[in-house]
mmCIF file of C-alpha atoms and ligand atoms in Angstrom:
data_model
loop_
_atom_site.group_PDB
_atom_site.id
_atom_site.type_symbol
_atom_site.label_atom_id
_atom_site.label_comp_id
_atom_site.label_asym_id
_atom_site.label_seq_id
_atom_site.Cartn_x
_atom_site.Cartn_y
_atom_site.Cartn_z
ATOM 1 C CA MET A 5 86.589 -17.988 -16.835
ATOM 2 C CA PHE A 6 84.184 -15.157 -17.190
ATOM 3 C CA SER A 7 83.924 -12.842 -20.371
ATOM 4 C CA LYS A 8 84.762 -9.210 -20.447
ATOM 5 C CA GLU A 9 80.576 -8.770 -20.747
ATOM 6 C CA ASP A 10 80.249 -10.625 -17.684
ATOM 7 C CA ASN A 11 82.381 -8.525 -16.499
ATOM 8 C CA ILE A 12 80.962 -5.596 -17.148
ATOM 9 C CA LEU A 13 77.122 -6.588 -16.426
ATOM 10 C CA ARG A 14 78.464 -7.955 -12.480
ATOM 11 C CA LEU A 15 80.314 -4.833 -11.846
ATOM 12 C CA LYS A 16 76.803 -2.892 -12.925
ATOM 13 C CA ASP A 17 75.143 -5.376 -11.449
ATOM 14 C CA ALA A 18 77.068 -5.524 -8.167
ATOM 15 C CA SER A 19 77.330 -1.092 -7.935
ATOM 16 C CA ARG A 20 73.380 -1.053 -8.018
ATOM 17 C CA ALA A 21 73.229 -3.862 -5.349
ATOM 18 C CA MET A 22 75.351 -1.169 -3.745
ATOM 19 C CA GLU A 23 73.649 1.191 -3.852
ATOM 20 C CA ILE A 24 70.112 -0.495 -2.800
ATOM 21 C CA CYS A 25 71.581 -1.799 0.588
ATOM 22 C CA ASN A 26 73.392 2.109 0.763
ATOM 23 C CA ALA A 27 69.984 3.015 1.010
ATOM 24 C CA CYS A 28 68.078 -0.317 3.010
ATOM 25 C CA ARG A 29 70.714 -0.535 6.090
ATOM 26 C CA TYR A 30 69.319 -4.168 7.166
ATOM 27 C CA CYS A 31 72.539 -5.418 7.115
ATOM 28 C CA GLU A 32 74.030 -3.047 8.403
ATOM 29 C CA THR A 33 75.200 -5.534 11.839
ATOM 30 C CA LEU A 34 75.660 -8.914 10.239
ATOM 31 C CA CYS A 35 79.327 -8.408 8.779
ATOM 32 C CA PRO A 36 82.016 -5.424 8.174
ATOM 33 C CA VAL A 37 80.191 -4.885 4.845
ATOM 34 C CA PHE A 38 77.383 -2.955 5.751
ATOM 35 C CA PRO A 39 78.701 0.273 8.049
ATOM 36 C CA GLN A 40 81.763 -0.419 5.303
ATOM 37 C CA ILE A 41 79.481 0.722 2.507
ATOM 38 C CA THR A 42 77.919 3.943 4.350
ATOM 39 C CA GLN A 43 81.388 5.171 3.736
ATOM 40 C CA PHE A 44 80.960 4.831 -0.258
ATOM 41 C CA ARG A 45 78.920 6.708 -2.533
ATOM 42 C CA THR A 46 79.713 5.181 -6.020
ATOM 43 C CA PHE A 47 80.738 2.007 -5.957
ATOM 44 C CA ASP A 48 83.668 1.468 -9.000
ATOM 45 C CA LYS A 49 86.227 -1.698 -9.733
ATOM 46 C CA PRO A 50 88.727 -1.215 -6.296
ATOM 47 C CA THR A 51 86.384 -0.949 -4.267
ATOM 48 C CA LEU A 52 84.014 -3.569 -4.910
ATOM 49 C CA ASN A 53 87.147 -5.681 -4.913
ATOM 50 C CA TYR A 54 87.932 -4.517 -1.661
ATOM 51 C CA LEU A 55 84.135 -5.397 -0.507
ATOM 52 C CA SER A 56 84.480 -9.469 -1.896
ATOM 53 C CA ASN A 57 86.769 -9.668 -0.152
ATOM 54 C CA LEU A 58 85.854 -8.742 3.026
ATOM 55 C CA CYS A 59 82.758 -10.594 2.422
ATOM 56 C CA HIS A 60 83.204 -14.255 3.824
ATOM 57 C CA ASN A 61 79.895 -15.739 1.845
ATOM 58 C CA CYS A 62 78.139 -16.347 5.108
ATOM 59 C CA LYS A 63 74.926 -15.822 2.998
ATOM 60 C CA GLY A 64 73.283 -14.252 5.581
ATOM 61 C CA CYS A 65 72.442 -11.357 3.349
ATOM 62 C CA PHE A 66 70.717 -13.568 1.085
ATOM 63 C CA HIS A 67 68.472 -15.165 3.822
ATOM 64 C CA GLY A 68 67.439 -12.272 5.286
ATOM 65 C CA CYS A 69 66.561 -9.643 2.749
ATOM 66 C CA GLN A 70 63.634 -9.218 0.864
ATOM 67 C CA TYR A 71 64.688 -8.084 -2.018
ATOM 68 C CA ALA A 72 66.741 -11.479 -2.953
ATOM 69 C CA PRO A 73 64.763 -12.993 -6.207
ATOM 70 C CA PRO A 74 62.521 -13.675 -6.967
ATOM 71 C CA HIS A 75 61.450 -10.384 -5.675
ATOM 72 C CA GLU A 76 62.316 -8.367 -9.237
ATOM 73 C CA PHE A 77 65.703 -6.869 -7.854
ATOM 74 C CA ASP A 78 67.062 -9.752 -8.146
ATOM 75 C CA LEU A 79 69.602 -8.877 -5.278
ATOM 76 C CA ASN A 80 72.354 -11.946 -4.240
ATOM 77 C CA ILE A 81 74.977 -10.140 -3.155
ATOM 78 C CA PRO A 82 77.053 -13.556 -2.139
ATOM 79 C CA LYS A 83 77.016 -14.780 -5.473
ATOM 80 C CA THR A 84 77.795 -11.476 -7.234
ATOM 81 C CA PHE A 85 80.422 -11.661 -4.985
ATOM 82 C CA SER A 86 81.526 -14.631 -4.475
ATOM 83 C CA GLU A 87 81.927 -13.614 -8.438
ATOM 84 C CA LEU A 88 83.609 -10.940 -8.547
ATOM 85 C CA ARG A 89 86.167 -12.248 -5.907
ATOM 86 C CA VAL A 90 87.627 -14.104 -8.193
ATOM 87 C CA ASP A 91 87.893 -11.774 -10.650
ATOM 88 C CA SER A 92 89.960 -10.221 -8.506
ATOM 89 C CA TYR A 93 92.719 -13.456 -8.013
ATOM 90 C CA ILE A 94 93.055 -13.207 -11.681
ATOM 91 C CA GLN A 95 93.547 -9.326 -11.740
ATOM 92 C CA TYR A 96 96.274 -9.279 -8.746
ATOM 93 C CA ALA A 97 97.698 -13.131 -9.984
ATOM 94 C CA PHE A 98 101.705 -12.859 -10.991
ATOM 95 C CA PRO A 99 102.059 -13.534 -13.604
ATOM 96 C CA ASN A 100 98.905 -12.628 -14.796
ATOM 97 C CA ILE A 101 99.051 -15.479 -17.381
ATOM 98 C CA LEU A 102 98.919 -17.897 -14.333
ATOM 99 C CA GLY A 103 95.897 -16.582 -13.175
ATOM 100 C CA LYS A 104 94.175 -17.222 -16.177
ATOM 101 C CA LEU A 105 95.245 -20.566 -16.306
ATOM 102 C CA PHE A 106 94.041 -21.659 -12.738
ATOM 103 C CA ALA A 107 90.316 -19.601 -13.816
ATOM 104 C CA LYS A 108 89.917 -21.682 -16.469
ATOM 105 C CA ASN A 109 90.113 -25.108 -15.210
ATOM 106 C CA GLY A 110 91.950 -25.129 -12.155
ATOM 107 C CA THR A 111 90.839 -29.221 -11.568
ATOM 108 C CA VAL A 112 92.598 -29.846 -14.640
ATOM 109 C CA VAL A 113 95.828 -27.674 -14.387
ATOM 110 C CA SER A 114 96.194 -28.573 -10.603
ATOM 111 C CA ILE A 115 96.222 -32.672 -10.984
ATOM 112 C CA LEU A 116 98.643 -32.168 -14.640
ATOM 113 C CA ILE A 117 100.647 -30.369 -11.998
ATOM 114 C CA ALA A 118 100.882 -32.663 -9.322
ATOM 115 C CA VAL A 119 101.213 -35.400 -11.586
ATOM 116 C CA CYS A 120 104.386 -34.102 -13.398
ATOM 117 C CA ILE A 121 106.225 -33.761 -10.069
ATOM 118 C CA GLY A 122 105.676 -36.802 -9.236
ATOM 119 C CA LEU A 123 106.839 -38.315 -12.279
ATOM 120 C CA LEU A 124 109.779 -36.245 -11.938
ATOM 121 C CA PHE A 125 110.997 -37.893 -8.822
ATOM 122 C CA ILE A 126 110.040 -41.080 -9.888
ATOM 123 C CA VAL A 127 111.826 -41.090 -13.166
ATOM 124 C CA GLY A 128 114.641 -39.141 -11.286
ATOM 125 C CA THR A 129 114.355 -41.674 -8.866
ATOM 126 C CA TYR A 130 114.472 -44.747 -11.420
ATOM 127 C CA PHE A 131 117.990 -43.547 -12.834
ATOM 128 C CA ASN A 132 119.718 -43.317 -9.941
ATOM 129 C CA SER A 133 119.101 -46.891 -9.477
ATOM 130 C CA ALA A 134 116.052 -48.913 -10.831
ATOM 131 C CA ASP A 135 115.785 -50.967 -7.766
ATOM 132 C CA SER A 136 115.467 -48.153 -5.493
ATOM 133 C CA LEU A 137 111.659 -46.974 -6.218
ATOM 134 C CA PHE A 138 110.155 -50.820 -4.790
ATOM 135 C CA THR A 139 113.047 -50.925 -1.677
ATOM 136 C CA ALA A 140 112.504 -50.949 1.697
ATOM 137 C CA TYR A 141 114.444 -48.231 3.342
ATOM 138 C CA GLU A 142 115.027 -48.158 7.483
ATOM 139 C CA GLY A 143 116.696 -44.952 9.729
ATOM 140 C CA LYS A 144 117.516 -42.252 9.166
ATOM 141 C CA GLY A 145 117.774 -40.179 5.935
ATOM 142 C CA SER A 146 115.953 -43.009 4.298
ATOM 143 C CA PHE A 147 114.150 -39.853 2.670
ATOM 144 C CA PHE A 148 117.069 -38.841 0.735
ATOM 145 C CA LYS A 149 118.017 -42.516 -0.384
ATOM 146 C CA VAL A 150 115.101 -42.117 -2.754
ATOM 147 C CA ILE A 151 115.314 -38.321 -3.686
ATOM 148 C CA PRO A 152 118.810 -36.770 -3.175
ATOM 149 C CA TYR A 153 118.310 -33.614 -0.576
ATOM 150 C CA GLU A 154 120.263 -31.280 -3.169
ATOM 151 C CA ILE A 155 117.213 -31.607 -5.450
ATOM 152 C CA MET A 156 113.799 -31.925 -2.929
ATOM 153 C CA THR A 157 115.853 -28.456 -1.513
ATOM 154 C CA LEU A 158 116.211 -27.120 -5.368
ATOM 155 C CA VAL A 159 112.767 -27.566 -6.494
ATOM 156 C CA SER A 160 111.006 -27.258 -3.528
ATOM 157 C CA GLY A 161 113.065 -23.825 -2.490
ATOM 158 C CA LEU A 162 112.604 -22.513 -6.320
ATOM 159 C CA ILE A 163 108.750 -23.231 -5.461
ATOM 160 C CA PHE A 164 108.672 -21.701 -2.503
ATOM 161 C CA PHE A 165 110.630 -18.617 -3.770
ATOM 162 C CA HIS A 166 108.010 -18.037 -6.758
ATOM 163 C CA VAL A 167 105.368 -18.262 -4.073
ATOM 164 C CA ILE A 168 106.168 -15.830 -2.232
ATOM 165 C CA ILE A 169 107.021 -13.062 -5.174
ATOM 166 C CA ALA A 170 103.425 -13.764 -6.424
ATOM 167 C CA PHE A 171 102.576 -13.124 -2.749
ATOM 168 C CA ILE A 172 103.852 -10.127 -2.224
ATOM 169 C CA VAL A 173 102.761 -8.228 -5.538
ATOM 170 C CA GLY A 174 99.738 -10.193 -4.832
ATOM 171 C CA PHE A 175 98.705 -8.070 -2.289
ATOM 172 C CA ARG A 176 100.730 -4.494 -3.110
ATOM 173 C CA ARG A 177 98.260 -4.724 -6.170
ATOM 174 C CA PHE A 178 95.390 -5.723 -3.705
ATOM 175 C CA TRP A 179 96.652 -2.706 -0.790
ATOM 176 C CA THR A 180 97.475 0.462 -3.607
ATOM 177 C CA GLU A 181 94.269 -0.217 -6.239
ATOM 178 C CA ASN A 182 92.128 1.981 -3.466
ATOM 179 C CA GLY A 183 95.256 4.227 -3.366
ATOM 180 C CA ASP A 184 96.354 3.143 0.059
ATOM 181 C CA LYS A 185 99.893 3.922 1.015
ATOM 182 C CA MET A 186 102.373 0.402 1.527
ATOM 183 C CA SER A 187 103.510 2.427 4.313
ATOM 184 C CA GLU A 188 100.231 2.459 6.167
ATOM 185 C CA LEU A 189 101.073 -0.755 7.085
ATOM 186 C CA LYS A 190 103.522 0.083 9.665
ATOM 187 C CA ASP A 191 100.360 1.032 11.843
ATOM 188 C CA LEU A 192 100.367 -2.184 13.405
ATOM 189 C CA SER A 193 96.859 -1.170 15.279
ATOM 190 C CA LEU A 194 95.523 -2.151 11.884
ATOM 191 C CA TRP A 195 97.535 -5.948 12.082
ATOM 192 C CA LYS A 196 96.421 -6.210 15.174
ATOM 193 C CA TYR A 197 92.614 -6.165 14.957
ATOM 194 C CA ALA A 198 93.297 -7.755 11.392
ATOM 195 C CA MET A 199 94.745 -10.741 12.772
ATOM 196 C CA GLY A 200 92.371 -10.897 16.050
ATOM 197 C CA ALA A 201 90.023 -11.627 13.593
ATOM 198 C CA ALA A 202 91.296 -13.845 11.341
ATOM 199 C CA ALA A 203 92.244 -15.927 14.096
ATOM 200 C CA THR A 204 89.066 -16.654 15.637
ATOM 201 C CA LEU A 205 87.509 -16.349 12.684
ATOM 202 C CA LYS A 206 85.626 -13.600 14.372
ATOM 203 C CA HIS A 207 83.314 -12.464 11.547
ATOM 204 C CA LEU A 208 81.977 -16.018 10.837
ATOM 205 C CA ASP A 209 80.052 -15.460 14.037
ATOM 206 C CA GLY A 210 77.020 -13.997 11.927
ATOM 207 C CA GLY A 211 77.300 -10.484 12.878
ATOM 208 C CA ASP A 212 75.472 -8.933 16.141
ATOM 209 C CA ASN A 213 73.156 -11.890 17.024
ATOM 210 C CA GLY A 214 76.022 -14.503 16.546
ATOM 211 C CA HIS A 215 73.868 -17.029 15.373
ATOM 212 C CA GLY A 216 76.896 -18.110 12.538
ATOM 213 C CA CYS A 217 76.751 -18.510 8.344
ATOM 214 C CA ASN A 218 73.377 -19.131 6.843
ATOM 215 C CA HIS A 219 75.897 -21.970 4.485
ATOM 216 C CA ILE A 220 73.757 -24.579 3.660
ATOM 217 C CA ASP A 221 69.711 -22.659 3.859
ATOM 218 C CA ASP A 222 67.851 -20.405 6.589
ATOM 219 C CA ARG A 223 69.026 -21.884 9.331
ATOM 220 C CA PHE A 224 71.788 -20.226 11.004
ATOM 221 C CA GLY A 225 75.076 -22.561 12.653
ATOM 222 C CA HIS A 226 78.979 -22.351 13.431
ATOM 223 C CA SER A 227 79.578 -25.972 11.657
ATOM 224 C CA ARG A 228 81.331 -23.447 8.046
ATOM 225 C CA LYS A 229 83.945 -21.835 10.892
ATOM 226 C CA TRP A 230 84.404 -24.829 12.940
ATOM 227 C CA PHE A 231 85.291 -26.515 9.370
ATOM 228 C CA HIS A 232 87.057 -23.707 8.621
ATOM 229 C CA HIS A 233 89.045 -23.055 12.043
ATOM 230 C CA ALA A 234 90.206 -27.175 11.433
ATOM 231 C CA VAL A 235 91.587 -26.563 7.767
ATOM 232 C CA MET A 236 93.038 -23.171 9.194
ATOM 233 C CA TYR A 237 95.334 -24.502 12.303
ATOM 234 C CA GLY A 238 96.021 -27.629 10.444
ATOM 235 C CA PHE A 239 97.489 -25.452 7.843
ATOM 236 C CA ILE A 240 99.301 -23.183 10.538
ATOM 237 C CA LEU A 241 100.330 -26.853 12.636
ATOM 238 C CA THR A 242 102.149 -29.194 9.410
ATOM 239 C CA LEU A 243 103.484 -25.752 8.718
ATOM 240 C CA ILE A 244 105.305 -25.627 12.258
ATOM 241 C CA SER A 245 106.465 -28.891 11.383
ATOM 242 C CA THR A 246 108.202 -28.082 7.998
ATOM 243 C CA THR A 247 110.044 -25.271 10.001
ATOM 244 C CA LEU A 248 110.876 -27.812 12.969
ATOM 245 C CA ALA A 249 111.636 -30.178 10.421
ATOM 246 C CA ALA A 250 113.670 -27.701 8.493
ATOM 247 C CA ILE A 251 115.737 -26.490 12.017
ATOM 248 C CA TYR A 252 116.625 -30.638 13.210
ATOM 249 C CA HIS A 253 117.941 -31.074 9.679
ATOM 250 C CA HIS A 254 120.178 -27.850 9.154
ATOM 251 C CA PHE A 255 121.045 -27.193 12.798
ATOM 252 C CA LEU A 256 121.025 -29.921 14.627
ATOM 253 C CA GLY A 257 122.606 -32.753 12.473
ATOM 254 C CA LEU A 258 118.611 -34.493 12.977
ATOM 255 C CA HIS A 259 117.734 -36.129 9.303
ATOM 256 C CA ALA A 260 113.940 -37.696 7.851
ATOM 257 C CA PRO A 261 112.408 -39.764 9.111
ATOM 258 C CA TYR A 262 111.798 -38.408 12.394
ATOM 259 C CA ASP A 263 110.416 -40.664 15.412
ATOM 260 C CA PHE A 264 106.697 -41.195 15.460
ATOM 261 C CA ASP A 265 106.782 -39.151 19.163
ATOM 262 C CA SER A 266 109.013 -36.276 17.468
ATOM 263 C CA LEU A 267 107.370 -33.225 17.207
ATOM 264 C CA VAL A 268 107.396 -33.024 14.023
ATOM 265 C CA VAL A 269 105.808 -36.182 13.732
ATOM 266 C CA ILE A 270 103.456 -35.122 16.122
ATOM 267 C CA THR A 271 102.838 -31.375 15.002
ATOM 268 C CA GLY A 272 102.175 -32.607 10.943
ATOM 269 C CA THR A 273 100.005 -35.558 12.099
ATOM 270 C CA LEU A 274 97.747 -33.387 14.278
ATOM 271 C CA GLY A 275 97.559 -30.681 11.179
ATOM 272 C CA GLY A 276 97.474 -33.476 7.876
ATOM 273 C CA ILE A 277 94.373 -34.853 10.350
ATOM 274 C CA LEU A 278 92.726 -31.907 11.107
ATOM 275 C CA MET A 279 93.231 -30.405 7.491
ATOM 276 C CA VAL A 280 91.566 -33.949 6.039
ATOM 277 C CA ILE A 281 88.608 -33.372 8.695
ATOM 278 C CA GLY A 282 87.898 -30.182 7.808
ATOM 279 C CA CYS A 283 88.328 -30.682 3.230
ATOM 280 C CA ILE A 284 85.291 -33.359 4.442
ATOM 281 C CA GLY A 285 83.083 -30.845 6.211
ATOM 282 C CA LEU A 286 83.138 -27.710 3.847
ATOM 283 C CA THR A 287 82.554 -30.626 0.925
ATOM 284 C CA TYR A 288 79.199 -31.800 2.653
ATOM 285 C CA ILE A 289 78.122 -28.079 3.314
ATOM 286 C CA LYS A 290 79.089 -27.295 -0.635
ATOM 287 C CA ILE A 291 77.167 -30.356 -1.430
ATOM 288 C CA LYS A 292 73.783 -29.827 0.745
ATOM 289 C CA ALA A 293 74.028 -25.896 0.159
ATOM 290 C CA ASP A 294 70.826 -24.567 -1.391
ATOM 291 C CA PRO A 295 72.946 -23.573 -5.000
ATOM 292 C CA ILE A 296 71.137 -19.998 -5.665
ATOM 293 C CA PRO A 297 73.356 -17.931 -3.797
ATOM 294 C CA ILE A 298 75.971 -19.628 -4.843
ATOM 295 C CA SER A 299 78.244 -18.885 -8.577
ATOM 296 C CA GLN A 300 77.656 -22.535 -10.095
ATOM 297 C CA LYS A 301 80.948 -21.106 -12.069
ATOM 298 C CA LEU A 302 83.180 -21.226 -9.596
ATOM 299 C CA LEU A 303 82.137 -24.798 -7.830
ATOM 300 C CA GLY A 304 84.979 -26.351 -9.380
ATOM 301 C CA MET A 305 87.512 -24.086 -8.484
ATOM 302 C CA ASP A 306 86.353 -24.890 -5.453
ATOM 303 C CA TYR A 307 85.904 -28.125 -4.986
ATOM 304 C CA SER A 308 89.352 -29.238 -6.894
ATOM 305 C CA PHE A 309 90.947 -27.000 -4.214
ATOM 306 C CA ILE A 310 89.222 -28.916 -1.183
ATOM 307 C CA ALA A 311 90.620 -32.049 -3.019
ATOM 308 C CA MET A 312 93.757 -30.964 -3.581
ATOM 309 C CA LEU A 313 94.182 -29.886 -0.250
ATOM 310 C CA ALA A 314 92.789 -33.542 0.920
ATOM 311 C CA LEU A 315 95.254 -34.949 -1.461
ATOM 312 C CA VAL A 316 97.974 -33.553 -0.131
ATOM 313 C CA ASN A 317 97.170 -34.558 3.844
ATOM 314 C CA ILE A 318 95.816 -37.866 2.452
ATOM 315 C CA THR A 319 99.512 -38.562 1.104
ATOM 316 C CA GLY A 320 101.310 -37.140 3.716
ATOM 317 C CA LEU A 321 99.610 -39.910 6.309
ATOM 318 C CA LEU A 322 99.768 -42.480 3.962
ATOM 319 C CA LEU A 323 103.552 -41.993 3.717
ATOM 320 C CA LEU A 324 104.067 -41.802 7.293
ATOM 321 C CA VAL A 325 101.969 -45.158 8.203
ATOM 322 C CA PHE A 326 104.137 -47.301 5.124
ATOM 323 C CA ARG A 327 107.321 -45.078 5.525
ATOM 324 C CA GLU A 328 109.098 -48.115 5.617
ATOM 325 C CA GLY A 329 107.290 -50.673 3.305
ATOM 326 C CA ALA A 330 108.673 -51.108 -0.098
ATOM 327 C CA TRP A 331 106.017 -48.463 -1.042
ATOM 328 C CA MET A 332 107.887 -45.553 0.761
ATOM 329 C CA PRO A 333 109.526 -44.568 -2.610
ATOM 330 C CA SER A 334 106.675 -44.533 -4.938
ATOM 331 C CA LEU A 335 104.833 -42.399 -2.071
ATOM 332 C CA LEU A 336 107.536 -40.106 -1.395
ATOM 333 C CA CYS A 337 107.098 -39.180 -4.728
ATOM 334 C CA ILE A 338 103.335 -39.025 -5.209
ATOM 335 C CA HIS A 339 103.173 -36.558 -2.116
ATOM 336 C CA LEU A 340 105.856 -34.675 -2.970
ATOM 337 C CA GLY A 341 103.952 -34.507 -6.179
ATOM 338 C CA PHE A 342 100.471 -33.279 -4.511
ATOM 339 C CA VAL A 343 102.968 -31.481 -1.686
ATOM 340 C CA LEU A 344 104.492 -28.861 -4.598
ATOM 341 C CA ALA A 345 102.294 -28.485 -7.249
ATOM 342 C CA PHE A 346 99.494 -26.927 -3.903
ATOM 343 C CA PHE A 347 102.369 -24.575 -3.236
ATOM 344 C CA LEU A 348 102.304 -23.881 -6.753
ATOM 345 C CA MET A 349 98.547 -23.724 -7.006
ATOM 346 C CA MET A 350 98.276 -21.295 -3.107
ATOM 347 C CA PRO A 351 98.858 -18.074 -5.815
ATOM 348 C CA TYR A 352 96.031 -18.643 -7.852
ATOM 349 C CA CYS A 353 93.546 -20.875 -6.554
ATOM 350 C CA LYS A 354 90.946 -19.911 -3.661
ATOM 351 C CA PHE A 355 93.696 -20.564 -1.102
ATOM 352 C CA VAL A 356 95.077 -16.438 -2.069
ATOM 353 C CA HIS A 357 91.621 -15.559 -0.130
ATOM 354 C CA LEU A 358 93.543 -16.018 2.881
ATOM 355 C CA LEU A 359 96.013 -12.630 1.541
ATOM 356 C CA TYR A 360 93.243 -10.637 0.130
ATOM 357 C CA ARG A 361 91.046 -11.531 3.194
ATOM 358 C CA LEU A 362 93.443 -10.165 5.238
ATOM 359 C CA GLY A 363 94.353 -6.930 3.862
ATOM 360 C CA ALA A 364 90.622 -6.457 3.200
ATOM 361 C CA LEU A 365 90.257 -6.766 6.956
ATOM 362 C CA LEU A 366 93.236 -4.866 7.528
ATOM 363 C CA LYS A 367 91.416 -1.764 5.197
ATOM 364 C CA TYR A 368 88.002 -2.017 7.739
ATOM 365 C CA ALA A 369 90.677 -1.446 10.688
ATOM 366 C CA LYS A 370 91.484 1.706 8.660
ATOM 367 C CA TYR A 371 87.474 2.229 9.153
ATOM 368 C CA VAL A 372 87.096 0.873 12.877
ATOM 369 C CA ARG A 373 90.272 3.325 13.518
ATOM 370 C CA ASN A 374 88.944 6.343 12.198
ATOM 371 C CA ASN A 375 85.201 5.519 13.368
HETATM 372 S S1 SF4 B 416 70.819 -7.217 1.532
HETATM 373 FE FE1 SF4 B 416 68.659 -6.443 0.781
HETATM 374 S S2 SF4 B 416 68.546 -6.174 3.336
HETATM 375 FE FE2 SF4 B 416 70.120 -6.357 3.367
HETATM 376 S S3 SF4 B 416 70.921 -4.490 2.849
HETATM 377 FE FE3 SF4 B 416 71.127 -4.779 1.467
HETATM 378 S S4 SF4 B 416 68.740 -4.601 0.632
HETATM 379 FE FE4 SF4 B 416 68.921 -4.383 2.830
HETATM 380 S S1 SF4 B 417 77.664 -12.938 2.468
HETATM 381 FE FE1 SF4 B 417 77.660 -12.306 4.624
HETATM 382 S S2 SF4 B 417 79.968 -11.570 5.017
HETATM 383 FE FE2 SF4 B 417 79.118 -11.627 2.678
HETATM 384 S S3 SF4 B 417 77.803 -9.406 2.746
HETATM 385 FE FE3 SF4 B 417 76.249 -11.240 2.471
HETATM 386 S S4 SF4 B 417 75.800 -11.045 5.060
HETATM 387 FE FE4 SF4 B 417 77.927 -10.308 4.416
#
């Protein structure tokens, strides 16, 4: 995505910007990045990786800065940090090659994977019984008449296992890069601060002024925070739904599909609708936003992430509506294709910001604790 020369120039530029900000300090109350930089005299790559993941891209320091373009200092911290962040995702990715592949063309790679997995299920189902792809099934266990339970569990289990390993390795690389020890994570006060800030998206309030982000232009607003909330809590609700479904299946002997008034369907549907709303809102903000503080090179990666998330949920909602019709088998294969492809890309796409942002908040919690 970026050449070696690009990366060296960006690091120099980011380091220069941080030194200017350290002297200026005008933005000190805007977000955690600015109080944190006062602790550094020089800015090497690990420090910049940490700071860029602590940034939540509110663009306040661009619109408020007297040295932003057209000033000759040309400070554009949101853009520089967003490129540094993506570079850090590639650096921490496990295996590294997948990080590079997704960074090169995330949209094509994710759609290809989704189509491959979906096709795999369709072909498997067709060989199982040529009619089953176009048959209306009713009653409990109908999903497993299309894709046998063992196949569904094996494929999703392998992908889930891979994702967990990639997250653990990536987080460890991020956390220890600045010399922090894994054992420091035993301090529950760090988790209390970081989880509190993440759950409330506290820093998207726009620092001390509380007016929100400059997500579109120099006007302040809270809509970006609410759309992020919709995506985050929607995702949590769908995770709750999947966990409940696993408990019902394994411990209560109750098999999908579940009734419309069951907790599995209610949490899953609510989560899906919230995520679709969040995706539409975030796309609108991206389209409308002032392009100068945005890295145009990264827009494709952003849109592919939002599109995949929306497709996972839209196909899931369609499956819910048509689950008793003849379209159910094909819809189930397509939906599973998107779900599994999304899970597979989670450690390499923008989703991983969640992990490193949490890590950066944990590091920042150390600064808060010590000051
Ligand atoms: S972004 Fe600009 S205004 Fe803000 S601290 Fe840095 S130099 Fe000062
Ligand atoms: S864009 Fe917002 S969060 Fe990022 S450094 Fe600037 S003020 Fe802080």
